Tab-separated table of C-alpha atoms in Angstrom:
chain	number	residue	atom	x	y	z
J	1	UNK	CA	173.485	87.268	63.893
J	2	UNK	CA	172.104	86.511	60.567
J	3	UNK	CA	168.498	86.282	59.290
J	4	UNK	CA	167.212	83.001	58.198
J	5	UNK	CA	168.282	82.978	54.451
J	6	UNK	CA	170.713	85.996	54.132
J	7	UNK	CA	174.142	87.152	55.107
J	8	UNK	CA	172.968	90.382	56.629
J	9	UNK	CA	172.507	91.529	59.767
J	10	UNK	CA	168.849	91.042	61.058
J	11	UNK	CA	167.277	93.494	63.645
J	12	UNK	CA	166.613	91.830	67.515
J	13	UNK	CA	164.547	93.111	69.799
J	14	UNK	CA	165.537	93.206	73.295
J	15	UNK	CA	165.597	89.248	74.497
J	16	UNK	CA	163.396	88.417	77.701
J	17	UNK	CA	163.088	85.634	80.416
J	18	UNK	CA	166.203	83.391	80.769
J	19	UNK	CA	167.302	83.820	76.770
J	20	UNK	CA	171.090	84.978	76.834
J	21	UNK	CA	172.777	87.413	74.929
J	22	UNK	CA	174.194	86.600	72.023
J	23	UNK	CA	177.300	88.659	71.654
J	24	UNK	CA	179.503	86.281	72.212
J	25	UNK	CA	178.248	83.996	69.906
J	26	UNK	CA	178.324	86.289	66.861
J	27	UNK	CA	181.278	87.734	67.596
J	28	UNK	CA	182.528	83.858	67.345
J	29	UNK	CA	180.653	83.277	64.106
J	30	UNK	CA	182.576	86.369	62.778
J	31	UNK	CA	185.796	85.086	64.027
J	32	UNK	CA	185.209	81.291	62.012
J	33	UNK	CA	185.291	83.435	58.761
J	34	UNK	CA	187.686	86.259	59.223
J	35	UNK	CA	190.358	83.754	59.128
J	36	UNK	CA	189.811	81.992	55.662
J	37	UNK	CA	187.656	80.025	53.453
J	38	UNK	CA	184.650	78.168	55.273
J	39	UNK	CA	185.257	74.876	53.159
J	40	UNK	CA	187.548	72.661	51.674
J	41	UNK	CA	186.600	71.485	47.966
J	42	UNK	CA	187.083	67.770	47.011
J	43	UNK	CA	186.961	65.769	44.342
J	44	UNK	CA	187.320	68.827	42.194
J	45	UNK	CA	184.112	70.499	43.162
J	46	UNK	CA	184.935	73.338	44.616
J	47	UNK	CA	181.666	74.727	43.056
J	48	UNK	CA	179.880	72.226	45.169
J	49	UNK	CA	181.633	74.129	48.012
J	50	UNK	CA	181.390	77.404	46.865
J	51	UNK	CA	177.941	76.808	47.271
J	52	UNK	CA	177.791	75.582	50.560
J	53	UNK	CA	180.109	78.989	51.764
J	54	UNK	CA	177.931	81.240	49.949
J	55	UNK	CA	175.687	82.571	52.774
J	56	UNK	CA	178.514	82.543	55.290
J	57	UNK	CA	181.208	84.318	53.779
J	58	UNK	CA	182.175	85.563	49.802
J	59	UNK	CA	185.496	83.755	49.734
J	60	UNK	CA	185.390	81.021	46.950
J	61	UNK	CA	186.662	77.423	48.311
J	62	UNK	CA	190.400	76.459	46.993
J	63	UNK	CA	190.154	72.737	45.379
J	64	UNK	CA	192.099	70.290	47.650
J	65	UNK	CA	192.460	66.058	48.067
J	66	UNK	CA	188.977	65.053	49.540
J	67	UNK	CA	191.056	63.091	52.774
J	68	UNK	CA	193.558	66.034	53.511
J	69	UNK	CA	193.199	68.663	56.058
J	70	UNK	CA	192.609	71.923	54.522
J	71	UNK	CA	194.843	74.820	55.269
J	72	UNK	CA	193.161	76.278	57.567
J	73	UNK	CA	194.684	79.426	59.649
J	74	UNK	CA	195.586	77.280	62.327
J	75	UNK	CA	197.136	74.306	60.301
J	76	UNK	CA	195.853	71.009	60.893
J	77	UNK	CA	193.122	69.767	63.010
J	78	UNK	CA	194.328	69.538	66.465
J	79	UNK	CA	192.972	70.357	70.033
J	80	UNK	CA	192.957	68.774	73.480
J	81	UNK	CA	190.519	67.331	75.714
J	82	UNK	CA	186.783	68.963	74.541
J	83	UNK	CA	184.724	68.118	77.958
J	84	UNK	CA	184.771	71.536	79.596
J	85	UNK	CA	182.660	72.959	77.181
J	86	UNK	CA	184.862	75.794	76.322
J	87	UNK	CA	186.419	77.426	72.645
J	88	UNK	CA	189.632	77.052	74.025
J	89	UNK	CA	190.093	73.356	73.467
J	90	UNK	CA	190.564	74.177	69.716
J	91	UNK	CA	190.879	77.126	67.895
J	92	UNK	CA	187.342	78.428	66.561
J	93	UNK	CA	188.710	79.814	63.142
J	94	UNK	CA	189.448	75.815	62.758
J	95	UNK	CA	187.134	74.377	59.003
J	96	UNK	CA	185.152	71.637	59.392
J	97	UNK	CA	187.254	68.194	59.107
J	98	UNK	CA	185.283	65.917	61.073
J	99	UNK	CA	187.497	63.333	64.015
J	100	UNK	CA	190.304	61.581	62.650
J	101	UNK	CA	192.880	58.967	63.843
J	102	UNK	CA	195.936	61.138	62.157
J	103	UNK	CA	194.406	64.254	59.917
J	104	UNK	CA	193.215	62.578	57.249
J	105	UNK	CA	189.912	61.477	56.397
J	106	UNK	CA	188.760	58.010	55.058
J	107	UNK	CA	186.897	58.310	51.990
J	108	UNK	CA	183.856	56.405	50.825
J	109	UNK	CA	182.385	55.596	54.205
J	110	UNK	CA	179.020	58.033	53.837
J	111	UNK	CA	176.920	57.493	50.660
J	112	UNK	CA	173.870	59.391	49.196
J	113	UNK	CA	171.199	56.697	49.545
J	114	UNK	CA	167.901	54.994	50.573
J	115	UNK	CA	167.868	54.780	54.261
J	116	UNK	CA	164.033	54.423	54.358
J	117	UNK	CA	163.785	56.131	57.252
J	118	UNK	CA	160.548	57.968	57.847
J	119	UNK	CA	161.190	61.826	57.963
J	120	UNK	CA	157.680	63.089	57.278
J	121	UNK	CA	156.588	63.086	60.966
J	122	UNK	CA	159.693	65.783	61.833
J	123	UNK	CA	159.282	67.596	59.040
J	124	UNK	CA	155.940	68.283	59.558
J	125	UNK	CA	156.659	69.032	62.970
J	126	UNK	CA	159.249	70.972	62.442
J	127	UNK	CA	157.718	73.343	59.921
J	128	UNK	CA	154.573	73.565	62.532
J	129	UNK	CA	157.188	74.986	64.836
J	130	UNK	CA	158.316	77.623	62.885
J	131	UNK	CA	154.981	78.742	61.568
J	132	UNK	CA	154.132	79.291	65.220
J	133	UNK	CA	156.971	81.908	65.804
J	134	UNK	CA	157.324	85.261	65.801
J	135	UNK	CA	159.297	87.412	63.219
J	136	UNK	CA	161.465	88.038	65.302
J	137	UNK	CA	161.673	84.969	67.169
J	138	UNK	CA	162.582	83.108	63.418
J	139	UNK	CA	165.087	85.412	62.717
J	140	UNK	CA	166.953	84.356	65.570
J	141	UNK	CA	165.920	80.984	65.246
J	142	UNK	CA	166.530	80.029	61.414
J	143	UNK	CA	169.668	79.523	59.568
J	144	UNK	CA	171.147	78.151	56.645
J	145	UNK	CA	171.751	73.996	56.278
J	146	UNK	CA	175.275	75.195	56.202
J	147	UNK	CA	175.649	77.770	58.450
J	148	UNK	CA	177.895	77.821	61.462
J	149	UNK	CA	175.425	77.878	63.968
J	150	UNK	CA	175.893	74.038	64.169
J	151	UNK	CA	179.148	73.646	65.208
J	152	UNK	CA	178.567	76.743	68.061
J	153	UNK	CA	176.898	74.154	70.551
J	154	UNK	CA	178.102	74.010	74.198
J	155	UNK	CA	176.885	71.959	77.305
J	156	UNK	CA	178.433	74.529	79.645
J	157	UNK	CA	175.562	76.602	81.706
J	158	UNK	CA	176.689	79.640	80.661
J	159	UNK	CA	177.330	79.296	77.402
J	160	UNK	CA	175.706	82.156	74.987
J	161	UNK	CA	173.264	80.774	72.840
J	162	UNK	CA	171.221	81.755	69.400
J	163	UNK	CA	168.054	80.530	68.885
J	164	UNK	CA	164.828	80.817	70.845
J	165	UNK	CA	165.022	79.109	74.278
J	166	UNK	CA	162.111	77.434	76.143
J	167	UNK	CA	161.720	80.586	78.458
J	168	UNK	CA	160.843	82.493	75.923
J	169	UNK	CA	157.825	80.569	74.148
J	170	UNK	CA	154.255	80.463	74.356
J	171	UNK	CA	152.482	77.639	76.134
J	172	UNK	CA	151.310	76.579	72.275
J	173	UNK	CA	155.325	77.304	71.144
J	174	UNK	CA	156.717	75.103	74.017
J	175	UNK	CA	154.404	72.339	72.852
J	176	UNK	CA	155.358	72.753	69.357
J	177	UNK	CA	158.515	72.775	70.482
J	178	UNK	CA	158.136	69.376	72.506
J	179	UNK	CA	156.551	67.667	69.263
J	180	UNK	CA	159.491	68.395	67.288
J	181	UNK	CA	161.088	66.143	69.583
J	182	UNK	CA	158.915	63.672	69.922
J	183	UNK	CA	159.077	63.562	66.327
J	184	UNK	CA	162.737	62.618	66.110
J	185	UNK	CA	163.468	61.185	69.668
J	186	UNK	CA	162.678	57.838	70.740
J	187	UNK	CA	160.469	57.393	73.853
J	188	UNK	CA	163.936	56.897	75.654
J	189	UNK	CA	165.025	59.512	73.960
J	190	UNK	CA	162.462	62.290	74.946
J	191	UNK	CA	162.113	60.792	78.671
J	192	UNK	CA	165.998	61.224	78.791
J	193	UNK	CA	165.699	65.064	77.774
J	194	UNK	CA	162.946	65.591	80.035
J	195	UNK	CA	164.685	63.827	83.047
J	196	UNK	CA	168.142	65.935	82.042
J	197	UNK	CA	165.962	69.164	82.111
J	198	UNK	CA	164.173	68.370	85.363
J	199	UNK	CA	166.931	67.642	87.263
J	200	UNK	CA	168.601	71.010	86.183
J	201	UNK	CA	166.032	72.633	87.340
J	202	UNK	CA	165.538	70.763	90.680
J	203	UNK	CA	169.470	70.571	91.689
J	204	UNK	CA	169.407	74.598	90.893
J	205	UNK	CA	166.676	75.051	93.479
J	206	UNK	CA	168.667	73.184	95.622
J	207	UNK	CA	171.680	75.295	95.633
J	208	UNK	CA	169.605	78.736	95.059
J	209	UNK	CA	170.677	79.024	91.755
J	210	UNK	CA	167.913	78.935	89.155
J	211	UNK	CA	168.845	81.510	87.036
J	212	UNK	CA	172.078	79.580	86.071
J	213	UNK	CA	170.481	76.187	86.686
J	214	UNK	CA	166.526	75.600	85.078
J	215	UNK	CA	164.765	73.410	82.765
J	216	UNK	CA	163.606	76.446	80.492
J	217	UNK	CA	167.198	77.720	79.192
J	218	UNK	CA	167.543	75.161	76.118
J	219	UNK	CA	167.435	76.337	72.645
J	220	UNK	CA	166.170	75.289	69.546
J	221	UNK	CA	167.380	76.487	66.110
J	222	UNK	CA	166.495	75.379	62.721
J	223	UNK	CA	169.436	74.775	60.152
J	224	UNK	CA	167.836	75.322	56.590
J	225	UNK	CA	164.080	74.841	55.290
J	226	UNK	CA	162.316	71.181	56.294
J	227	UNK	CA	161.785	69.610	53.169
J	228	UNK	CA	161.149	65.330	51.915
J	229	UNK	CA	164.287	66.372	48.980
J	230	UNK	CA	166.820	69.342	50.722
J	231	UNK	CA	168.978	69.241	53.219
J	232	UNK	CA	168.099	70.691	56.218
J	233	UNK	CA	168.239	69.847	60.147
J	234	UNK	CA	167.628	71.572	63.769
J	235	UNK	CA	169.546	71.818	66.977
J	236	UNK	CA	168.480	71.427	70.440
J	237	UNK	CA	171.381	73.237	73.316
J	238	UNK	CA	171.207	73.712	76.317
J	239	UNK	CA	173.199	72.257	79.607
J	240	UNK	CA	174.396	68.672	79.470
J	241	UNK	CA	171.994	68.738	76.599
J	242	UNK	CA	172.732	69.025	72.918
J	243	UNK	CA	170.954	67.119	69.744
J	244	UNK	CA	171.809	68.362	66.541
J	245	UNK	CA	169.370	66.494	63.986
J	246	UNK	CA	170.586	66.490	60.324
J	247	UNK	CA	167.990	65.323	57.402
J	248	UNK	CA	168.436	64.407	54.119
J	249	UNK	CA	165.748	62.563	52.310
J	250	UNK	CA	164.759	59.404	54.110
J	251	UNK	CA	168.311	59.785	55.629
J	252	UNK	CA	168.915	60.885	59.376
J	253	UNK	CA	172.391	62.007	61.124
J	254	UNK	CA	172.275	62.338	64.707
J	255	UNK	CA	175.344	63.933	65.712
J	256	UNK	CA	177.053	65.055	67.704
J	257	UNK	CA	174.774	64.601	70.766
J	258	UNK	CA	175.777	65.511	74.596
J	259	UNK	CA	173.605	63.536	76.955
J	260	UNK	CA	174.679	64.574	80.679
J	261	UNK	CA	173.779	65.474	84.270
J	262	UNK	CA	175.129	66.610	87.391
J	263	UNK	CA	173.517	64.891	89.250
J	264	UNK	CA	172.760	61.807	87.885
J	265	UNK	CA	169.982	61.243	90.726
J	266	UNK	CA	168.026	63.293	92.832
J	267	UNK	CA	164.447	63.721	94.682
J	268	UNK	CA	161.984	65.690	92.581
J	269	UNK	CA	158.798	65.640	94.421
J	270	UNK	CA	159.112	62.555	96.596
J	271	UNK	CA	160.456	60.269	93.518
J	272	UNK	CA	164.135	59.470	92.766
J	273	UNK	CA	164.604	60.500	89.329
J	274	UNK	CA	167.773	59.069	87.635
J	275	UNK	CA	169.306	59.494	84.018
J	276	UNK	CA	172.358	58.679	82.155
J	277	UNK	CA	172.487	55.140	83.986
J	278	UNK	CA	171.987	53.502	80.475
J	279	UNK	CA	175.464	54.181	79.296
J	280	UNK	CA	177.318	53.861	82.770
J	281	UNK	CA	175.620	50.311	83.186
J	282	UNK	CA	176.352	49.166	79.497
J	283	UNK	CA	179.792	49.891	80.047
J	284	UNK	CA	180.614	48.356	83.200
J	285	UNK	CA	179.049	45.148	81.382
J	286	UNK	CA	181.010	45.182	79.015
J	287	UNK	CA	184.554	45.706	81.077
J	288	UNK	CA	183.454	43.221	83.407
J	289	UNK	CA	182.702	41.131	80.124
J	290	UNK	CA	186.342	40.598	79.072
J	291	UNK	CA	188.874	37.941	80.881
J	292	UNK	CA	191.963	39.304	82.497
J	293	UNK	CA	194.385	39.215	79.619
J	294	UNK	CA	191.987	41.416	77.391
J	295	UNK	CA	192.147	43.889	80.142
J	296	UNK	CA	195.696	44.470	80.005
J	297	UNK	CA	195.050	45.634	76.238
J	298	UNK	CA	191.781	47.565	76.922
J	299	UNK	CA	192.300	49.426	80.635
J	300	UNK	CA	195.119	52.553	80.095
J	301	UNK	CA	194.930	53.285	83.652
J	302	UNK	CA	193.018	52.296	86.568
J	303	UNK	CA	193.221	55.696	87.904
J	304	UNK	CA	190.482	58.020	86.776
J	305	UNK	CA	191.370	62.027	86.229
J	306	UNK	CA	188.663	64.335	86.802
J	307	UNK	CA	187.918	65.066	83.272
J	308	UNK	CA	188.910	62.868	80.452
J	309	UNK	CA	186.535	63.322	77.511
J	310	UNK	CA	188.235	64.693	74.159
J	311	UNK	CA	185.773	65.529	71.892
J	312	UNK	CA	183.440	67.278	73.660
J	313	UNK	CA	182.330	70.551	72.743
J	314	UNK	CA	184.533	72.805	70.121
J	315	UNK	CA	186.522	69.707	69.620
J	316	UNK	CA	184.927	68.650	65.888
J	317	UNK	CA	188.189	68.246	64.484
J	318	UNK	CA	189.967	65.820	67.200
J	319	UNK	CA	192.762	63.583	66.045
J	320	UNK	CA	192.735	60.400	68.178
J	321	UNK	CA	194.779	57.096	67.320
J	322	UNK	CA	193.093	53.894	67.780
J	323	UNK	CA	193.666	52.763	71.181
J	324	UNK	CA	192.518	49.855	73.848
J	325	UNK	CA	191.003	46.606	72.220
J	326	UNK	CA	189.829	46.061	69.218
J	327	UNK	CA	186.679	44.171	68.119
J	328	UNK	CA	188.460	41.672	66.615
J	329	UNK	CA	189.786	40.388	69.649
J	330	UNK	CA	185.953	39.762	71.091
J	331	UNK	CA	183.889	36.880	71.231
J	332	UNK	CA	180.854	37.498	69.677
J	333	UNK	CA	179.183	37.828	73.049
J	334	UNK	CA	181.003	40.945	73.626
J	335	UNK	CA	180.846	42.246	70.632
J	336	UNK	CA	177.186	42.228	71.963
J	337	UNK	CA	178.160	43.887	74.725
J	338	UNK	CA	180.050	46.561	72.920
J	339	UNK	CA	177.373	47.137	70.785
J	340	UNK	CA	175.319	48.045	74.195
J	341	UNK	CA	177.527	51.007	74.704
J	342	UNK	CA	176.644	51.953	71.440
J	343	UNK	CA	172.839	51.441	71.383
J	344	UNK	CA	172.064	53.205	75.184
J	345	UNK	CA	173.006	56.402	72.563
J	346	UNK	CA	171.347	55.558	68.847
J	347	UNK	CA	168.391	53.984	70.900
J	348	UNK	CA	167.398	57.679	72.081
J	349	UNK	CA	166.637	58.134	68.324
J	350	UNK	CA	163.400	56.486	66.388
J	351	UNK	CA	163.662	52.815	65.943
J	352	UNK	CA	164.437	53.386	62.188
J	353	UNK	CA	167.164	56.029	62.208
J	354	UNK	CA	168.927	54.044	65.282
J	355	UNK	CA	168.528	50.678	63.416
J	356	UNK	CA	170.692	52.165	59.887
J	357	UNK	CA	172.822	53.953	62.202
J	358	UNK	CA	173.686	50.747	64.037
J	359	UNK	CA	174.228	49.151	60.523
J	360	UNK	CA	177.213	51.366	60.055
J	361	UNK	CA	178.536	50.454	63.271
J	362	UNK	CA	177.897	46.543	62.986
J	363	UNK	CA	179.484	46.967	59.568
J	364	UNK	CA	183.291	48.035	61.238
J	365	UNK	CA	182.749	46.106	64.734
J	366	UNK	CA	186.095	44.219	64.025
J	367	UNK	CA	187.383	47.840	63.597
J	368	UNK	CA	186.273	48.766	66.631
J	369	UNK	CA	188.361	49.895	69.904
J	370	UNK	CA	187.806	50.290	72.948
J	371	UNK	CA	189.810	52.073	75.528
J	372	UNK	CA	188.932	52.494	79.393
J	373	UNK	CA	190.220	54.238	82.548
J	374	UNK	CA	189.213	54.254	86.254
J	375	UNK	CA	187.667	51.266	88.048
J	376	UNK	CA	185.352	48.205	86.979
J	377	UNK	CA	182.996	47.946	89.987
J	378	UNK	CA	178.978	48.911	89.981
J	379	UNK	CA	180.140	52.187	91.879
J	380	UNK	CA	183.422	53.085	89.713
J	381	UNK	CA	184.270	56.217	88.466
J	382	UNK	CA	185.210	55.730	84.759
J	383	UNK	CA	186.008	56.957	81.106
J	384	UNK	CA	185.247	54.710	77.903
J	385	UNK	CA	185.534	55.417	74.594
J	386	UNK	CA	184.518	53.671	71.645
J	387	UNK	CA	186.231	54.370	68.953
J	388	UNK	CA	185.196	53.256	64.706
J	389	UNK	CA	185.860	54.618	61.306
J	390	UNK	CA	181.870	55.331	61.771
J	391	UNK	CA	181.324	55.855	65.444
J	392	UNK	CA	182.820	58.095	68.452
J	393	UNK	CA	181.175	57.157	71.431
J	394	UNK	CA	182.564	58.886	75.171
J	395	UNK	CA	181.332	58.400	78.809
J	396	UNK	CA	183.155	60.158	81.101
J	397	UNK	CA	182.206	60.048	85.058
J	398	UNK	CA	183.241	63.390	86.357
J	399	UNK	CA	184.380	65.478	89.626
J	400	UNK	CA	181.672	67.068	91.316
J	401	UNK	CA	181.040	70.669	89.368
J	402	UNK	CA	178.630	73.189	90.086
J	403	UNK	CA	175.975	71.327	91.298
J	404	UNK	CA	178.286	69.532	93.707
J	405	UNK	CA	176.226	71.097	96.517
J	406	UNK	CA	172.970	69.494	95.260
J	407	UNK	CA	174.103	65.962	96.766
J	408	UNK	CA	176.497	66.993	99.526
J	409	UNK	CA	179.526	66.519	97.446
J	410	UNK	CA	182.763	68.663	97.292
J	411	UNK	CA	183.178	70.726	94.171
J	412	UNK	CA	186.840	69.506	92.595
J	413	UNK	CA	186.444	66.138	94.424
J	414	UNK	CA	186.991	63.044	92.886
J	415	UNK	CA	185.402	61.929	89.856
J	416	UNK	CA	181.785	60.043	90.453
J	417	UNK	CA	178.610	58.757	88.397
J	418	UNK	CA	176.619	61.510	90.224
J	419	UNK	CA	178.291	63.494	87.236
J	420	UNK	CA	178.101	62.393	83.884
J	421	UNK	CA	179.041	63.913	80.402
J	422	UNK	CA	178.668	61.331	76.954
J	423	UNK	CA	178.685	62.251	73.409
J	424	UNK	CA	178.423	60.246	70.299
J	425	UNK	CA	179.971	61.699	67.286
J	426	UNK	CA	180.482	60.498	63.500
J	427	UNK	CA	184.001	60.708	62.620
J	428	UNK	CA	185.530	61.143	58.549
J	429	UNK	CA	183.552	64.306	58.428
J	430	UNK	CA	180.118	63.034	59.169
J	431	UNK	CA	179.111	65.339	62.033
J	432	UNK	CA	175.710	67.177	61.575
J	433	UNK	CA	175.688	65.073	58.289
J	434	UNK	CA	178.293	67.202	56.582
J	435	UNK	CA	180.045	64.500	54.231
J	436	UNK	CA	176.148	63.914	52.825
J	437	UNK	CA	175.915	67.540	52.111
J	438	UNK	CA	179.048	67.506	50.642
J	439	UNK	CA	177.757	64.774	47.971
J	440	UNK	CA	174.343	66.434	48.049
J	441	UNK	CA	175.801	69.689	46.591
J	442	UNK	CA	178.197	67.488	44.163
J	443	UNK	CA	175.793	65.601	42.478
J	444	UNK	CA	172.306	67.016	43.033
J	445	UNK	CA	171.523	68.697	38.984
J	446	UNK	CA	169.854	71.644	40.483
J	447	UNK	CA	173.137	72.041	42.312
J	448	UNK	CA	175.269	71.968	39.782
């Protein structure tokens, strides 16, 4: 582990409560940069890049085409299916490329600009956060805007995680904590969180396994210093549950983000508590939206595996062809109905950040596809993906995991709603905002 604004090693005490060890993680942040340079230089500025590298690693960035895959030790981008969560979907000493349709980026999609978003609220909430923590509990906490750290997410239980988890806060750190959300989620958005959390907690008490399965073991860290001019951002981990938050100005990137739950419904306390049903019902409408023929093009299979996301976890550099339907082929009352998929994720975000985001989307709808797999009925067990220049959107109903037990299913059985796992991703190198701090370092004077 690093400290917050060096490369060197910064002293731990010994961690407490349900905060995991971190081995694993470092030893994976040591094996991203003993294979190569951290990032590719484009459009000549491999200064710009240079820059970004410098408190990860002392190699200097080679200058390569701005939509080529770098040569990175394991060639180009590739991996399989990213839902389980794991590093083995893709190799971790992988650069950053971002999801493409065939290895190669599209240029020009992600500008430096005006959003007019409001970011004052989170940064001020942010930077009341920090203030609030220990020494010790920064220094595991804070990194660099460019620092690994992002891309080391998982929505796997186990997972090893840096940062400082719930567990391990103060009453007044936990609410800190909570109003950093609040400051970037959407009502939706922090009830969603909450519910995910809760029902971790109450399906581990239901199979006598709360120190795997709680509501305390989700982590925040802070990516760089919260500032109105510099990039910077934060990341919130845990299981089914990742937000990574990247700011820049009075422009927001919110992804990737992992919304999930196993299961999707349970009794807490006398009251059903659901989550996740957003998505699942915006995508049945839409299926159920198109005639006949237009499910021919759209539906791969009407057999649903047990796991079918792709670019889940460790799976930031996915190539995926356009497949299914494409927008063009809607009326515009399902291009309404696509768009639904889309909001039930940017509408967890404030009402300004989801409103540009959905701009982007609205402005490639006819360069949209859509491809599905399982059934079309209220009860169906299915896997969508929408699929932009701009947008990555999965939901992918699962087989019962390790909560199976929590609703009297069978572990391994077949897939069901009761188990959910959806992310949204930007693709052309856009995750965690990276193609805007690629321009920020290129044309910013003070970078230069």
């Amino acid at each position: 582990m690093t400290g917050p604004h060096t490369g060197e090693p910064a002293a731990r005490e010994p961690q407490t409560g349900r905060q995991a060890h971190a081995s694993r993680r470092n030893f994976m942040r040591k094996v991203f940069f003993a294979g190569g340079a951290t990032a590719v230089a484009t459009m000549g500025g491999a200064g710009a890049w240079a820059a970004l590298a410098a408190d990860e690693t002392d190699a200097t960035a080679a200058a390569t085409p701005s939509g080529t895959a770098t040569g990175a030790p394991t060639g180009a981008p590739s991996g399989g299916p990213g839902g389980a969560g794991g590093p083995g979907n893709q190799s971790i000493t992988e650069d950053f490329f971002g999801l493409t349709t065939d290895g190669k980026r599209i240029d020009d999609l992600f500008t430096v600009h005006s959003e007019g978003v409001t970011t004052a609220p989170v940064i001020a909430a942010a930077n009341a956060f920090l203030a609030q923590l220990s020494d010790t509990q920064k220094s595991s906490t804070q990194f660099t805007v460019h620092s690994t750290e992002w891309r080391l997410w998982s929505n796997v239980d186990a997972y090893d995680r840096q940062g400082v988890s719930i567990a391990d806060l103060s009453d007044e750190q936990q609410a800190l904590g909570k109003a950093l959300l609040k400051s970037a989620l959407s009502a939706d958005g922090l009830e969603t969180t909450e519910k995910i959390r809760r029902i971790n907690q109450a399906a581990g008490e239901a199979i006598d396994n709360t120190d795997s399965f709680n509501e305390e073991a989700f982590y925040y860290t802070v990516l760089g210093t919260p500032s109105a001019t510099e990039p910077w951002g934060f990341q919130f981990d845990g299981h089914h549950l990742v937000i990574n938050y990247f700011v820049l100005g009075d422009q927001v990137v919110m992804s990737p983000c992992f919304w999930g739950s196993e299961p999707t419904e349970i009794e807490i306390d006398g009251t059903t508590v659901s989550v996740c049903k957003e998505e699942v019902t915006a995508s049945l409408a839409f299926i159920n939206s198109l005639t006949e023929e237009q499910r021919t093009v759209a539906v791969e299979s009407t057999a649903k595996s047990n796991e079918s996301m792709k670019a889940g976890a460790f799976a930031d550099n996915t190539v995926q062809e356009y497949t299914g339907i494409r927008g063009s082929a809607l009326t515009a009352a399902q291009k309404r109905k696509l768009l639904g998929i889309v909001e039930a994720f940017t509408g967890r975000a404030k009402a300004d950040v989801a409103k540009a985001r959905l701009a982007e989307v609205r402005a490639h709808l006819n360069d949209t596809h859509v491809t599905w797999a399982g059934g079309i009925e209220d009860d169906s067990a299915f896997y969508v993906r929408v699929h932009s220049p701009v947008v990555w959107v999965e939901v992918d109903c699962q087989a019962p995991g390790p909560l199976a037990g929590a609703y009297g299913a069978s572990q391994g059985s077949g897939a069901t709603q009761m188990h959910v796992h959806s992310v949204i991703r930007t693709p052309n190198g856009n995750d965690y905002g990276k193609e805007l701090l690629r321009q920020h370092y290129l044309t910013s004077p003070h970078h230069r």
